[in-house]
Amino acid sequence: MKERLDFIIDLLDSKKAENITLIDLKDSGYITQYVIIATSMADKHSFALLDYLKSELKPKGEVFYCTDEESGDWIIADLGDIMVHIFTENHRKKFNLEEFLSNYKKNMTTKN
């Protein structure tokens, strides 16, 4: 798993995604085990990052179960146990997914 996560992060980094964050949600009851969040420079950059992920990961057997790419401001790629979120900077600040997931994990681990 670590190799898969590192590979995805390296792909994003190699195409100039910024502020790449990995959140481990194993054993929290969340819909996926890991979330990778990255910031793009603009909506066109978001689409380019998603296309690059698809072109590099699909030949390696990675399955894209679902993608939400209606807006370049926030793109989601569901790889099953890994969810990749690509935001433009303003949308990343607006939705603050890191804080939400951090609070979710903290609340779920204190309940268990």
Short mmCIF file of C-alpha atoms in Angstrom, two decimals:
data_model
loop_
_atom_site.label_atom_id
_atom_site.label_comp_id
_atom_site.label_asym_id
_atom_site.label_seq_id
_atom_site.Cartn_x
_atom_site.Cartn_y
_atom_site.Cartn_z
CA MET A 1 0.00 0.00 0.00
CA LYS A 2 2.80 2.43 0.85
CA GLU A 3 4.25 2.01 -2.64
CA ARG A 4 0.87 2.77 -4.24
CA LEU A 5 0.40 5.88 -2.11
CA ASP A 6 3.96 7.08 -2.74
CA PHE A 7 3.57 6.48 -6.48
CA ILE A 8 0.35 8.52 -6.67
CA ILE A 9 1.90 11.33 -4.63
CA ASP A 10 5.01 11.29 -6.84
CA LEU A 11 2.84 11.46 -9.98
CA LEU A 12 0.99 14.49 -8.66
CA ASP A 13 4.21 16.14 -7.54
CA SER A 14 5.90 15.54 -10.89
CA LYS A 15 3.12 17.50 -12.63
CA LYS A 16 3.35 20.47 -10.26
CA ALA A 17 0.48 19.71 -7.88
CA GLU A 18 1.05 21.64 -4.67
CA ASN A 19 0.54 21.06 -0.96
CA ILE A 20 -0.02 17.31 -1.37
CA THR A 21 -1.42 15.79 1.81
CA LEU A 22 -2.00 12.15 2.74
CA ILE A 23 -4.59 11.36 5.40
CA ASP A 24 -4.68 7.86 6.90
CA LEU A 25 -8.26 6.92 7.75
CA LYS A 26 -7.78 3.18 8.29
CA ASP A 27 -9.91 1.79 11.11
CA SER A 28 -12.00 4.98 11.31
CA GLY A 29 -15.07 3.68 9.51
CA TYR A 30 -14.68 6.26 6.73
CA ILE A 31 -15.66 5.24 3.18
CA THR A 32 -12.02 4.80 2.18
CA GLN A 33 -8.74 3.98 3.91
CA TYR A 34 -6.62 6.84 2.57
CA VAL A 35 -7.30 10.30 1.19
CA ILE A 36 -4.80 12.24 -0.90
CA ILE A 37 -5.49 15.94 -1.31
CA ALA A 38 -3.61 18.13 -3.80
CA THR A 39 -3.88 21.70 -5.01
CA SER A 40 -3.80 22.57 -8.69
CA MET A 41 -2.80 25.90 -10.19
CA ALA A 42 -6.09 26.28 -12.10
CA ASP A 43 -9.06 24.21 -13.22
CA LYS A 44 -7.32 23.16 -16.47
CA HIS A 45 -4.39 21.96 -14.37
CA SER A 46 -6.82 19.87 -12.28
CA PHE A 47 -8.10 18.09 -15.39
CA ALA A 48 -4.53 17.56 -16.62
CA LEU A 49 -3.56 16.03 -13.25
CA LEU A 50 -6.51 13.63 -13.41
CA ASP A 51 -5.70 12.64 -16.99
CA TYR A 52 -2.09 12.00 -16.01
CA LEU A 53 -3.13 9.86 -13.04
CA LYS A 54 -5.39 7.80 -15.31
CA SER A 55 -2.73 7.36 -17.99
CA GLU A 56 -0.11 6.23 -15.47
CA LEU A 57 -2.22 4.20 -13.05
CA LYS A 58 -4.60 2.26 -15.31
CA PRO A 59 -1.77 0.35 -17.06
CA LYS A 60 -0.59 -0.71 -13.60
CA GLY A 61 -4.01 -2.27 -12.89
CA GLU A 62 -5.41 0.58 -10.81
CA VAL A 63 -9.20 0.85 -11.15
CA PHE A 64 -10.95 4.21 -11.19
CA TYR A 65 -14.31 3.22 -9.73
CA CYS A 66 -15.72 6.69 -10.09
CA THR A 67 -14.53 10.17 -10.91
CA ASP A 68 -16.31 13.44 -10.29
CA GLU A 69 -14.90 15.84 -12.81
CA GLU A 70 -17.80 18.20 -13.43
CA SER A 71 -15.77 21.13 -12.12
CA GLY A 72 -12.04 21.68 -12.31
CA ASP A 73 -12.26 23.41 -8.94
CA TRP A 74 -12.73 20.06 -7.17
CA ILE A 75 -12.08 16.72 -8.85
CA ILE A 76 -12.48 13.40 -7.04
CA ALA A 77 -11.00 10.09 -8.13
CA ASP A 78 -12.20 7.00 -6.26
CA LEU A 79 -9.68 4.17 -6.38
CA GLY A 80 -11.52 2.07 -3.81
CA ASP A 81 -9.25 2.17 -0.80
CA ILE A 82 -7.69 5.47 -1.90
CA MET A 83 -9.61 8.66 -2.68
CA VAL A 84 -7.82 11.48 -4.50
CA HIS A 85 -9.14 15.04 -4.25
CA ILE A 86 -7.71 17.72 -6.54
CA PHE A 87 -8.71 21.27 -5.63
CA THR A 88 -7.95 24.72 -6.91
CA GLU A 89 -6.51 26.78 -4.05
CA ASN A 90 -9.67 28.78 -3.31
CA HIS A 91 -11.87 25.69 -3.22
CA ARG A 92 -9.42 23.84 -1.01
CA LYS A 93 -9.54 26.69 1.50
CA LYS A 94 -13.31 26.99 1.20
CA PHE A 95 -14.11 23.34 1.87
CA ASN A 96 -11.18 22.61 4.23
CA LEU A 97 -11.42 18.86 3.77
CA GLU A 98 -8.29 18.27 5.87
CA GLU A 99 -9.95 19.73 8.97
CA PHE A 100 -13.15 17.79 8.36
CA LEU A 101 -11.30 14.48 7.97
CA SER A 102 -9.03 15.18 10.92
CA ASN A 103 -12.05 15.86 13.15
CA TYR A 104 -13.85 12.82 11.75
CA LYS A 105 -10.91 10.55 12.51
CA LYS A 106 -10.46 11.99 15.99
CA ASN A 107 -14.16 11.61 16.81
CA MET A 108 -14.37 8.07 15.46
CA THR A 109 -11.24 6.85 17.25
CA THR A 110 -12.42 8.28 20.58
CA LYS A 111 -15.74 6.43 20.22
CA ASN A 112 -13.98 3.09 19.74
#
